[in-house]
Short mmCIF file of N, CA and C in Angstrom, two decimals:
data_model
loop_
_atom_site.label_atom_id
_atom_site.label_comp_id
_atom_site.label_asym_id
_atom_site.label_seq_id
_atom_site.Cartn_x
_atom_site.Cartn_y
_atom_site.Cartn_z
N MET A 1 177.65 202.67 126.82
CA MET A 1 178.82 201.82 126.90
C MET A 1 180.04 202.72 127.07
N SER A 2 180.89 202.37 127.98
CA SER A 2 182.11 203.15 128.16
C SER A 2 182.97 203.01 126.91
N LYS A 3 183.69 204.06 126.59
CA LYS A 3 184.54 204.05 125.39
C LYS A 3 185.57 202.93 125.45
N ARG A 4 186.13 202.72 126.62
CA ARG A 4 187.14 201.67 126.77
C ARG A 4 186.53 200.29 126.48
N PHE A 5 185.36 200.05 127.04
CA PHE A 5 184.68 198.77 126.83
C PHE A 5 184.24 198.65 125.37
N GLN A 6 183.76 199.73 124.79
CA GLN A 6 183.33 199.72 123.39
C GLN A 6 184.50 199.37 122.47
N ARG A 7 185.65 199.96 122.68
CA ARG A 7 186.83 199.64 121.86
C ARG A 7 187.23 198.18 122.05
N TRP A 8 187.18 197.70 123.28
CA TRP A 8 187.52 196.32 123.55
C TRP A 8 186.57 195.37 122.83
N VAL A 9 185.27 195.66 122.87
CA VAL A 9 184.27 194.82 122.21
C VAL A 9 184.51 194.80 120.69
N GLU A 10 184.73 195.96 120.10
CA GLU A 10 184.98 196.04 118.66
C GLU A 10 186.21 195.23 118.27
N THR A 11 187.27 195.35 119.04
CA THR A 11 188.49 194.58 118.77
C THR A 11 188.24 193.09 118.94
N TRP A 12 187.52 192.71 119.99
CA TRP A 12 187.22 191.31 120.24
C TRP A 12 186.44 190.72 119.07
N ILE A 13 185.45 191.44 118.59
CA ILE A 13 184.63 190.95 117.47
C ILE A 13 185.49 190.79 116.23
N GLU A 14 186.33 191.77 115.94
CA GLU A 14 187.21 191.67 114.76
C GLU A 14 188.14 190.47 114.83
N GLU A 15 188.65 190.18 116.02
CA GLU A 15 189.62 189.09 116.19
C GLU A 15 188.98 187.71 116.32
N ASN A 16 187.73 187.63 116.77
CA ASN A 16 187.14 186.34 117.10
C ASN A 16 185.95 185.91 116.26
N VAL A 17 185.42 186.79 115.44
CA VAL A 17 184.23 186.44 114.66
C VAL A 17 184.58 186.42 113.17
N ASN A 18 184.54 185.22 112.61
CA ASN A 18 184.74 185.06 111.17
C ASN A 18 183.37 184.78 110.55
N PRO A 19 182.86 185.70 109.73
CA PRO A 19 181.52 185.51 109.19
C PRO A 19 181.36 184.19 108.44
N HIS A 20 180.28 183.53 108.66
CA HIS A 20 179.86 182.32 107.97
C HIS A 20 180.85 181.16 108.06
N SER A 21 181.70 181.12 109.06
CA SER A 21 182.55 179.94 109.18
C SER A 21 181.78 178.86 109.93
N ASN A 22 181.95 177.63 109.51
CA ASN A 22 181.31 176.47 110.12
C ASN A 22 179.78 176.53 110.09
N THR A 23 179.20 177.09 109.03
CA THR A 23 177.74 177.19 108.97
C THR A 23 177.08 175.83 108.82
N ASP A 24 177.80 174.83 108.34
CA ASP A 24 177.20 173.51 108.22
C ASP A 24 177.13 172.80 109.57
N ILE A 25 177.89 173.24 110.53
CA ILE A 25 177.93 172.62 111.85
C ILE A 25 177.00 173.35 112.83
N GLU A 26 176.96 174.65 112.74
CA GLU A 26 176.27 175.46 113.74
C GLU A 26 175.51 176.58 113.04
N SER A 27 174.27 176.81 113.40
CA SER A 27 173.49 177.89 112.79
C SER A 27 174.08 179.24 113.20
N ASP A 28 173.76 180.27 112.43
CA ASP A 28 174.24 181.61 112.75
C ASP A 28 173.74 182.06 114.13
N ASP A 29 172.48 181.74 114.42
CA ASP A 29 171.92 182.15 115.72
C ASP A 29 172.65 181.48 116.88
N ALA A 30 172.87 180.18 116.75
CA ALA A 30 173.56 179.44 117.82
C ALA A 30 175.00 179.93 117.96
N ARG A 31 175.64 180.18 116.84
CA ARG A 31 177.03 180.66 116.86
C ARG A 31 177.11 182.05 117.49
N ALA A 32 176.18 182.93 117.13
CA ALA A 32 176.16 184.28 117.70
C ALA A 32 175.94 184.23 119.21
N GLU A 33 175.04 183.36 119.65
CA GLU A 33 174.78 183.23 121.08
C GLU A 33 176.02 182.70 121.82
N ARG A 34 176.66 181.69 121.25
CA ARG A 34 177.87 181.12 121.87
C ARG A 34 178.99 182.17 121.95
N LEU A 35 179.19 182.90 120.86
CA LEU A 35 180.24 183.91 120.84
C LEU A 35 179.94 185.07 121.78
N THR A 36 178.67 185.42 121.91
CA THR A 36 178.29 186.49 122.84
C THR A 36 178.61 186.09 124.28
N GLU A 37 178.28 184.88 124.64
CA GLU A 37 178.60 184.40 125.99
C GLU A 37 180.11 184.35 126.21
N GLN A 38 180.84 183.95 125.17
CA GLN A 38 182.30 183.92 125.26
C GLN A 38 182.84 185.34 125.44
N LEU A 39 182.29 186.30 124.71
CA LEU A 39 182.71 187.70 124.82
C LEU A 39 182.48 188.20 126.24
N PHE A 40 181.30 187.94 126.81
CA PHE A 40 181.03 188.40 128.18
C PHE A 40 181.97 187.75 129.19
N ALA A 41 182.26 186.47 129.01
CA ALA A 41 183.18 185.78 129.93
C ALA A 41 184.58 186.37 129.83
N GLU A 42 185.04 186.64 128.61
CA GLU A 42 186.37 187.22 128.44
C GLU A 42 186.42 188.66 128.91
N ALA A 43 185.30 189.37 128.81
CA ALA A 43 185.25 190.75 129.32
C ALA A 43 185.44 190.76 130.83
N ALA A 44 184.81 189.82 131.51
CA ALA A 44 184.97 189.72 132.97
C ALA A 44 186.42 189.38 133.31
N ALA A 45 187.00 188.47 132.54
CA ALA A 45 188.39 188.08 132.78
C ALA A 45 189.36 189.22 132.46
N ALA A 46 188.95 190.11 131.55
CA ALA A 46 189.81 191.24 131.17
C ALA A 46 189.74 192.39 132.17
N GLY A 47 188.89 192.24 133.18
CA GLY A 47 188.85 193.24 134.24
C GLY A 47 187.71 194.25 134.15
N PHE A 48 186.77 194.05 133.25
CA PHE A 48 185.63 194.95 133.19
C PHE A 48 184.68 194.60 134.33
N THR A 49 184.06 195.60 134.89
CA THR A 49 183.18 195.39 136.03
C THR A 49 181.85 194.77 135.58
N THR A 50 181.17 194.17 136.54
CA THR A 50 179.86 193.58 136.27
C THR A 50 178.90 194.67 135.79
N LEU A 51 179.02 195.86 136.35
CA LEU A 51 178.16 196.98 135.95
C LEU A 51 178.39 197.33 134.47
N GLU A 52 179.66 197.43 134.05
CA GLU A 52 179.96 197.74 132.65
C GLU A 52 179.39 196.67 131.72
N ILE A 53 179.55 195.43 132.09
CA ILE A 53 179.09 194.32 131.25
C ILE A 53 177.56 194.27 131.22
N ASP A 54 176.92 194.40 132.38
CA ASP A 54 175.47 194.32 132.45
C ASP A 54 174.79 195.46 131.70
N GLU A 55 175.43 196.63 131.64
CA GLU A 55 174.88 197.75 130.88
C GLU A 55 174.71 197.41 129.41
N GLU A 56 175.54 196.52 128.91
CA GLU A 56 175.56 196.22 127.48
C GLU A 56 174.99 194.86 127.11
N ARG A 57 174.22 194.28 127.99
CA ARG A 57 173.63 192.96 127.71
C ARG A 57 172.70 192.97 126.51
N LYS A 58 172.10 194.12 126.18
CA LYS A 58 171.19 194.18 125.04
C LYS A 58 171.89 194.49 123.71
N PRO A 59 172.73 195.53 123.63
CA PRO A 59 173.30 195.87 122.31
C PRO A 59 174.40 194.94 121.81
N ILE A 60 175.17 194.35 122.69
CA ILE A 60 176.29 193.53 122.24
C ILE A 60 175.84 192.31 121.45
N PRO A 61 174.81 191.58 121.88
CA PRO A 61 174.39 190.44 121.06
C PRO A 61 174.03 190.83 119.62
N ARG A 62 173.46 192.02 119.44
CA ARG A 62 173.15 192.48 118.07
C ARG A 62 174.42 192.72 117.27
N LEU A 63 175.45 193.26 117.91
CA LEU A 63 176.72 193.50 117.23
C LEU A 63 177.37 192.17 116.81
N VAL A 64 177.35 191.21 117.71
CA VAL A 64 177.94 189.90 117.41
C VAL A 64 177.15 189.22 116.30
N ARG A 65 175.82 189.26 116.38
CA ARG A 65 174.97 188.64 115.36
C ARG A 65 175.23 189.27 113.99
N ALA A 66 175.36 190.59 113.95
CA ALA A 66 175.65 191.27 112.68
C ALA A 66 176.99 190.84 112.12
N ALA A 67 177.98 190.69 112.97
CA ALA A 67 179.30 190.26 112.51
C ALA A 67 179.29 188.82 112.02
N VAL A 68 178.51 187.96 112.65
CA VAL A 68 178.43 186.55 112.25
C VAL A 68 177.82 186.41 110.87
N THR A 69 176.83 187.23 110.55
CA THR A 69 176.10 187.10 109.28
C THR A 69 176.54 188.09 108.22
N GLU A 70 177.64 188.75 108.41
CA GLU A 70 178.07 189.86 107.58
C GLU A 70 178.53 189.48 106.17
N ALA A 71 179.17 188.37 105.99
CA ALA A 71 179.81 188.04 104.72
C ALA A 71 178.80 187.72 103.62
N VAL A 72 179.22 187.93 102.40
CA VAL A 72 178.43 187.56 101.24
C VAL A 72 178.73 186.09 100.94
N GLU A 73 177.67 185.32 100.75
CA GLU A 73 177.86 183.91 100.49
C GLU A 73 178.31 183.69 99.05
N PHE A 74 179.19 182.74 98.85
CA PHE A 74 179.69 182.38 97.54
C PHE A 74 178.89 181.21 97.01
N ASP A 75 178.34 181.35 95.81
CA ASP A 75 177.54 180.30 95.21
C ASP A 75 178.45 179.44 94.33
N ALA A 76 178.93 178.34 94.88
CA ALA A 76 179.87 177.46 94.17
C ALA A 76 179.23 176.83 92.94
N ASP A 77 177.97 176.46 93.02
CA ASP A 77 177.30 175.84 91.88
C ASP A 77 177.19 176.79 90.69
N ALA A 78 176.84 178.04 90.96
CA ALA A 78 176.75 179.04 89.88
C ALA A 78 178.12 179.28 89.27
N TYR A 79 179.16 179.31 90.10
CA TYR A 79 180.52 179.50 89.59
C TYR A 79 180.93 178.35 88.67
N LYS A 80 180.64 177.12 89.08
CA LYS A 80 180.99 175.95 88.26
C LYS A 80 180.24 175.97 86.95
N LEU A 81 178.95 176.31 86.99
CA LEU A 81 178.16 176.37 85.76
C LEU A 81 178.69 177.43 84.82
N LYS A 82 178.97 178.60 85.32
CA LYS A 82 179.51 179.68 84.48
C LYS A 82 180.87 179.30 83.91
N SER A 83 181.69 178.64 84.69
CA SER A 83 183.00 178.20 84.21
C SER A 83 182.85 177.18 83.09
N SER A 84 181.93 176.24 83.27
CA SER A 84 181.71 175.21 82.25
C SER A 84 181.20 175.83 80.96
N LEU A 85 180.27 176.76 81.08
CA LEU A 85 179.74 177.43 79.90
C LEU A 85 180.81 178.26 79.21
N ALA A 86 181.66 178.91 79.96
CA ALA A 86 182.72 179.71 79.37
C ALA A 86 183.71 178.85 78.62
N MET A 87 183.97 177.64 79.13
CA MET A 87 184.89 176.74 78.45
C MET A 87 184.28 176.19 77.15
N GLU A 88 182.95 176.01 77.12
CA GLU A 88 182.28 175.51 75.93
C GLU A 88 182.24 176.56 74.84
N ASN A 89 182.06 177.80 75.24
CA ASN A 89 182.00 178.90 74.27
C ASN A 89 183.38 179.48 74.08
N GLU A 90 183.78 179.62 72.83
CA GLU A 90 185.14 180.11 72.54
C GLU A 90 185.35 181.54 72.98
N ASP A 91 184.29 182.32 72.99
CA ASP A 91 184.45 183.72 73.35
C ASP A 91 184.50 183.95 74.86
N GLY A 92 184.27 182.92 75.66
CA GLY A 92 184.39 183.03 77.10
C GLY A 92 183.17 183.62 77.78
N ASP A 93 182.11 183.86 77.03
CA ASP A 93 180.87 184.42 77.61
C ASP A 93 179.96 183.34 78.08
#
């Protein structure tokens, strides 16, 4: 991957991929695939050549998929249970 294209891809992922957003609407796999296609379309519009883009058809989807699934999930039920138990116990444990 050319350095210029690599920097552009990294910046695009940082700006456009929010881990685990809308997981109830779209699976991680479907979201990663959609975002990958969007990235390739925007790369073409940004002036990268077909050769530059085609060279990276294999590694970029893995980068996008990793970014989509990167965040740690928050367990709301466990938080509520711990909060309730802490309120019942005077010592907060």
